[in-house]
Amino acid sequence: MYILGIDPGTATIGFGCIEVIGQQAATAVSYGIIQTDKRMDMPNRLLVLHTDMTELLTDLKPDVMAVEELFFLKNVNTALPVAQARGVILLAAAQAGVPVVGYTPAQVKLTVTGSGRAEKIEVQEGVRDLLDLATIPRPDDAADALGIALTHWQVLAGRGELPRAVAG
């Protein structure tokens, strides 16, 4: 099973794909970022995002896509463009026939580190440990996306559908 995690944004979108086979641990298949030019107007940035997401989904052929839910307490000006980008990401998944699930940042932190209030570096180290990587995935958005994919794996494991991830 391929699980594609997505950390949505407008300038930088993190992606991380993991593979789970039988009772084996999850392995990182691919991770990185999609970037849009900050000088472009929003419609064209969304077009670039859609094109790149469509290509990513075609290349990786994930069984499911896990996308971070948006959570903004203060800055609506930031929330709206990210919500637009998230909508384009969801559209690309629907067009590719890939089911989508969503997780909050606190759910990802809790799953990867055991604490819903973990710091960013703790999440990155947890991702590295769970995927048995030599180094923390870079950039940060890619590590976050892998954490989102790992969260979905853990949710499936909790239902008895996949084995639980074990750090280490």
PDB file of C-alpha atoms in Angstrom:
ATOM      1  CA  MET A   1       0.000   0.000   0.000  1.00  0.00           C
ATOM      2  CA  TYR A   2       1.234   3.481  -0.910  1.00  0.00           C
ATOM      3  CA  ILE A   3       0.170   6.354   1.357  1.00  0.00           C
ATOM      4  CA  LEU A   4       0.884   9.875   0.101  1.00  0.00           C
ATOM      5  CA  GLY A   5       1.057  12.564   2.782  1.00  0.00           C
ATOM      6  CA  ILE A   6       0.553  16.209   1.826  1.00  0.00           C
ATOM      7  CA  ASP A   7       1.408  19.329   3.837  1.00  0.00           C
ATOM      8  CA  PRO A   8      -0.566  22.016   1.973  1.00  0.00           C
ATOM      9  CA  GLY A   9       0.589  25.557   1.323  1.00  0.00           C
ATOM     10  CA  THR A  10       0.706  28.103  -1.459  1.00  0.00           C
ATOM     11  CA  ALA A  11       4.439  28.740  -1.879  1.00  0.00           C
ATOM     12  CA  THR A  12       5.647  25.345  -0.644  1.00  0.00           C
ATOM     13  CA  ILE A  13       3.692  22.088  -0.549  1.00  0.00           C
ATOM     14  CA  GLY A  14       5.343  19.156   1.169  1.00  0.00           C
ATOM     15  CA  PHE A  15       4.795  15.603  -0.060  1.00  0.00           C
ATOM     16  CA  GLY A  16       5.889  12.279   1.332  1.00  0.00           C
ATOM     17  CA  CYS A  17       4.982   8.823   0.111  1.00  0.00           C
ATOM     18  CA  ILE A  18       5.434   5.712   2.232  1.00  0.00           C
ATOM     19  CA  GLU A  19       4.974   2.066   1.363  1.00  0.00           C
ATOM     20  CA  VAL A  20       3.622  -0.554   3.724  1.00  0.00           C
ATOM     21  CA  ILE A  21       3.842  -4.233   2.799  1.00  0.00           C
ATOM     22  CA  GLY A  22       2.367  -6.909   5.053  1.00  0.00           C
ATOM     23  CA  GLN A  23       4.019  -6.971   8.476  1.00  0.00           C
ATOM     24  CA  GLN A  24       7.061  -4.953   7.415  1.00  0.00           C
ATOM     25  CA  ALA A  25       7.802  -1.450   8.669  1.00  0.00           C
ATOM     26  CA  ALA A  26       6.852   1.540   6.554  1.00  0.00           C
ATOM     27  CA  THR A  27       9.491   2.725   4.107  1.00  0.00           C
ATOM     28  CA  ALA A  28       9.894   6.118   2.466  1.00  0.00           C
ATOM     29  CA  VAL A  29       9.291   5.884  -1.284  1.00  0.00           C
ATOM     30  CA  SER A  30       9.600   9.542  -2.215  1.00  0.00           C
ATOM     31  CA  TYR A  31       9.472  12.925  -0.529  1.00  0.00           C
ATOM     32  CA  GLY A  32      10.102  16.538  -1.350  1.00  0.00           C
ATOM     33  CA  ILE A  33       8.287  19.751  -2.121  1.00  0.00           C
ATOM     34  CA  ILE A  34       6.285  21.423  -4.828  1.00  0.00           C
ATOM     35  CA  GLN A  35       7.041  25.134  -5.062  1.00  0.00           C
ATOM     36  CA  THR A  36       5.206  27.976  -6.697  1.00  0.00           C
ATOM     37  CA  ASP A  37       6.678  31.366  -7.499  1.00  0.00           C
ATOM     38  CA  LYS A  38       5.607  33.925  -4.885  1.00  0.00           C
ATOM     39  CA  ARG A  39       5.585  36.627  -7.571  1.00  0.00           C
ATOM     40  CA  MET A  40       2.870  34.856  -9.587  1.00  0.00           C
ATOM     41  CA  ASP A  41      -0.780  35.764  -9.131  1.00  0.00           C
ATOM     42  CA  MET A  42      -2.863  33.258  -7.194  1.00  0.00           C
ATOM     43  CA  PRO A  43      -4.778  31.751 -10.145  1.00  0.00           C
ATOM     44  CA  ASN A  44      -1.513  30.866 -11.885  1.00  0.00           C
ATOM     45  CA  ARG A  45       0.053  29.542  -8.679  1.00  0.00           C
ATOM     46  CA  LEU A  46      -2.967  27.280  -8.243  1.00  0.00           C
ATOM     47  CA  LEU A  47      -2.629  26.133 -11.845  1.00  0.00           C
ATOM     48  CA  VAL A  48       1.045  25.217 -11.277  1.00  0.00           C
ATOM     49  CA  LEU A  49       0.066  23.399  -8.080  1.00  0.00           C
ATOM     50  CA  HIS A  50      -2.679  21.458  -9.865  1.00  0.00           C
ATOM     51  CA  THR A  51      -0.371  20.488 -12.726  1.00  0.00           C
ATOM     52  CA  ASP A  52       2.404  19.360 -10.376  1.00  0.00           C
ATOM     53  CA  MET A  53      -0.001  17.484  -8.062  1.00  0.00           C
ATOM     54  CA  THR A  54      -1.534  15.698 -11.041  1.00  0.00           C
ATOM     55  CA  GLU A  55       1.942  14.662 -12.203  1.00  0.00           C
ATOM     56  CA  LEU A  56       2.894  13.512  -8.694  1.00  0.00           C
ATOM     57  CA  LEU A  57      -0.263  11.416  -8.376  1.00  0.00           C
ATOM     58  CA  THR A  58       0.335   9.902 -11.824  1.00  0.00           C
ATOM     59  CA  ASP A  59       3.951   9.038 -10.982  1.00  0.00           C
ATOM     60  CA  LEU A  60       3.425   7.642  -7.468  1.00  0.00           C
ATOM     61  CA  LYS A  61      -0.016   6.037  -7.914  1.00  0.00           C
ATOM     62  CA  PRO A  62      -0.877   6.171  -4.190  1.00  0.00           C
ATOM     63  CA  ASP A  63      -3.688   4.069  -2.756  1.00  0.00           C
ATOM     64  CA  VAL A  64      -4.731   6.934  -0.479  1.00  0.00           C
ATOM     65  CA  MET A  65      -3.725  10.533   0.152  1.00  0.00           C
ATOM     66  CA  ALA A  66      -3.544  11.941   3.684  1.00  0.00           C
ATOM     67  CA  VAL A  67      -3.726  15.742   3.807  1.00  0.00           C
ATOM     68  CA  GLU A  68      -3.149  17.987   6.785  1.00  0.00           C
ATOM     69  CA  GLU A  69      -6.297  19.765   7.947  1.00  0.00           C
ATOM     70  CA  LEU A  70      -6.084  23.528   8.213  1.00  0.00           C
ATOM     71  CA  PHE A  71      -6.029  25.112  11.639  1.00  0.00           C
ATOM     72  CA  PHE A  72      -5.604  28.865  11.995  1.00  0.00           C
ATOM     73  CA  LEU A  73      -6.403  30.797  15.138  1.00  0.00           C
ATOM     74  CA  LYS A  74      -5.394  34.299  14.120  1.00  0.00           C
ATOM     75  CA  ASN A  75      -4.451  35.020  10.537  1.00  0.00           C
ATOM     76  CA  VAL A  76      -7.352  34.697   8.109  1.00  0.00           C
ATOM     77  CA  ASN A  77      -5.217  36.308   5.403  1.00  0.00           C
ATOM     78  CA  THR A  78      -2.926  33.264   5.556  1.00  0.00           C
ATOM     79  CA  ALA A  79      -5.745  30.752   5.926  1.00  0.00           C
ATOM     80  CA  LEU A  80      -7.625  31.663   2.764  1.00  0.00           C
ATOM     81  CA  PRO A  81      -4.810  31.132   0.231  1.00  0.00           C
ATOM     82  CA  VAL A  82      -3.783  27.881   1.933  1.00  0.00           C
ATOM     83  CA  ALA A  83      -7.418  26.742   1.865  1.00  0.00           C
ATOM     84  CA  GLN A  84      -7.499  27.487  -1.862  1.00  0.00           C
ATOM     85  CA  ALA A  85      -4.334  25.435  -2.380  1.00  0.00           C
ATOM     86  CA  ARG A  86      -5.774  22.599  -0.288  1.00  0.00           C
ATOM     87  CA  GLY A  87      -8.884  22.670  -2.485  1.00  0.00           C
ATOM     88  CA  VAL A  88      -6.755  22.301  -5.612  1.00  0.00           C
ATOM     89  CA  ILE A  89      -4.907  19.384  -3.975  1.00  0.00           C
ATOM     90  CA  LEU A  90      -8.225  17.690  -3.167  1.00  0.00           C
ATOM     91  CA  LEU A  91      -9.434  18.302  -6.720  1.00  0.00           C
ATOM     92  CA  ALA A  92      -6.322  16.662  -8.194  1.00  0.00           C
ATOM     93  CA  ALA A  93      -6.834  13.631  -5.945  1.00  0.00           C
ATOM     94  CA  ALA A  94     -10.492  13.343  -6.946  1.00  0.00           C
ATOM     95  CA  GLN A  95      -9.581  13.578 -10.624  1.00  0.00           C
ATOM     96  CA  ALA A  96      -7.013  10.800 -10.119  1.00  0.00           C
ATOM     97  CA  GLY A  97      -9.520   8.646  -8.232  1.00  0.00           C
ATOM     98  CA  VAL A  98      -7.407   8.685  -5.063  1.00  0.00           C
ATOM     99  CA  PRO A  99      -9.345   8.660  -1.769  1.00  0.00           C
ATOM    100  CA  VAL A 100      -8.430  11.430   0.684  1.00  0.00           C
ATOM    101  CA  VAL A 101      -8.302  11.526   4.483  1.00  0.00           C
ATOM    102  CA  GLY A 102      -7.380  14.462   6.708  1.00  0.00           C
ATOM    103  CA  TYR A 103      -5.514  14.860   9.986  1.00  0.00           C
ATOM    104  CA  THR A 104      -4.918  17.874  12.221  1.00  0.00           C
ATOM    105  CA  PRO A 105      -1.403  18.978  13.161  1.00  0.00           C
ATOM    106  CA  ALA A 106      -2.062  17.827  16.752  1.00  0.00           C
ATOM    107  CA  GLN A 107      -3.057  14.344  15.540  1.00  0.00           C
ATOM    108  CA  VAL A 108       0.156  14.091  13.532  1.00  0.00           C
ATOM    109  CA  LYS A 109       2.272  15.249  16.477  1.00  0.00           C
ATOM    110  CA  LEU A 110       0.568  12.802  18.826  1.00  0.00           C
ATOM    111  CA  THR A 111       0.962   9.895  16.421  1.00  0.00           C
ATOM    112  CA  VAL A 112       4.591  10.507  15.514  1.00  0.00           C
ATOM    113  CA  THR A 113       5.902  11.601  18.942  1.00  0.00           C
ATOM    114  CA  GLY A 114       3.338  10.568  21.551  1.00  0.00           C
ATOM    115  CA  SER A 115       2.579  14.225  22.382  1.00  0.00           C
ATOM    116  CA  GLY A 116       0.052  16.452  20.639  1.00  0.00           C
ATOM    117  CA  ARG A 117       2.128  19.458  21.713  1.00  0.00           C
ATOM    118  CA  ALA A 118       5.467  18.246  20.321  1.00  0.00           C
ATOM    119  CA  GLU A 119       7.884  20.712  18.802  1.00  0.00           C
ATOM    120  CA  LYS A 120       8.667  20.627  15.085  1.00  0.00           C
ATOM    121  CA  ILE A 121      12.107  19.055  15.633  1.00  0.00           C
ATOM    122  CA  GLU A 122      10.555  16.256  17.709  1.00  0.00           C
ATOM    123  CA  VAL A 123       8.179  15.433  14.853  1.00  0.00           C
ATOM    124  CA  GLN A 124      11.050  15.419  12.379  1.00  0.00           C
ATOM    125  CA  GLU A 125      13.086  13.098  14.587  1.00  0.00           C
ATOM    126  CA  GLY A 126      10.058  10.839  15.031  1.00  0.00           C
ATOM    127  CA  VAL A 127       9.615  10.629  11.263  1.00  0.00           C
ATOM    128  CA  ARG A 128      13.298   9.764  10.859  1.00  0.00           C
ATOM    129  CA  ASP A 129      13.034   7.035  13.512  1.00  0.00           C
ATOM    130  CA  LEU A 130       9.766   5.523  12.265  1.00  0.00           C
ATOM    131  CA  LEU A 131      11.076   5.331   8.705  1.00  0.00           C
ATOM    132  CA  ASP A 132      14.572   4.230   9.800  1.00  0.00           C
ATOM    133  CA  LEU A 133      16.207   7.063   7.845  1.00  0.00           C
ATOM    134  CA  ALA A 134      19.830   8.108   8.380  1.00  0.00           C
ATOM    135  CA  THR A 135      18.901  11.801   8.561  1.00  0.00           C
ATOM    136  CA  ILE A 136      15.846  13.960   9.114  1.00  0.00           C
ATOM    137  CA  PRO A 137      14.030  14.464   5.790  1.00  0.00           C
ATOM    138  CA  ARG A 138      14.518  17.941   4.353  1.00  0.00           C
ATOM    139  CA  PRO A 139      13.003  20.388   3.781  1.00  0.00           C
ATOM    140  CA  ASP A 140      10.712  20.620   6.824  1.00  0.00           C
ATOM    141  CA  ASP A 141       7.573  20.484   4.667  1.00  0.00           C
ATOM    142  CA  ALA A 142       8.622  17.075   3.320  1.00  0.00           C
ATOM    143  CA  ALA A 143       9.190  15.738   6.845  1.00  0.00           C
ATOM    144  CA  ASP A 144       5.756  17.056   7.844  1.00  0.00           C
ATOM    145  CA  ALA A 145       4.179  15.314   4.857  1.00  0.00           C
ATOM    146  CA  LEU A 146       5.831  12.015   5.786  1.00  0.00           C
ATOM    147  CA  GLY A 147       4.451  12.486   9.302  1.00  0.00           C
ATOM    148  CA  ILE A 148       0.960  12.882   7.867  1.00  0.00           C
ATOM    149  CA  ALA A 149       1.375   9.667   5.852  1.00  0.00           C
ATOM    150  CA  LEU A 150       2.642   7.854   8.968  1.00  0.00           C
ATOM    151  CA  THR A 151      -0.387   9.112  10.886  1.00  0.00           C
ATOM    152  CA  HIS A 152      -2.710   7.466   8.389  1.00  0.00           C
ATOM    153  CA  TRP A 153      -0.722   4.234   8.654  1.00  0.00           C
ATOM    154  CA  GLN A 154      -1.154   4.328  12.437  1.00  0.00           C
ATOM    155  CA  VAL A 155      -4.893   4.961  12.081  1.00  0.00           C
ATOM    156  CA  LEU A 156      -5.186   1.926   9.809  1.00  0.00           C
ATOM    157  CA  ALA A 157      -3.082  -0.101  12.238  1.00  0.00           C
ATOM    158  CA  GLY A 158      -5.463   0.866  15.044  1.00  0.00           C
ATOM    159  CA  ARG A 159      -8.269  -0.741  13.058  1.00  0.00           C
ATOM    160  CA  GLY A 160      -6.184  -3.897  12.664  1.00  0.00           C
ATOM    161  CA  GLU A 161      -5.749  -3.285   8.939  1.00  0.00           C
ATOM    162  CA  LEU A 162      -1.967  -2.726   9.077  1.00  0.00           C
ATOM    163  CA  PRO A 163       0.782  -3.349  11.624  1.00  0.00           C
ATOM    164  CA  ARG A 164       1.683  -0.606  14.082  1.00  0.00           C
ATOM    165  CA  ALA A 165       4.805   1.399  13.350  1.00  0.00           C
ATOM    166  CA  VAL A 166       7.604   0.772  15.787  1.00  0.00           C
ATOM    167  CA  ALA A 167      10.310   3.363  16.314  1.00  0.00           C
ATOM    168  CA  GLY A 168      13.668   2.208  15.884  1.00  0.00           C
TER     169      GLY A 168
END
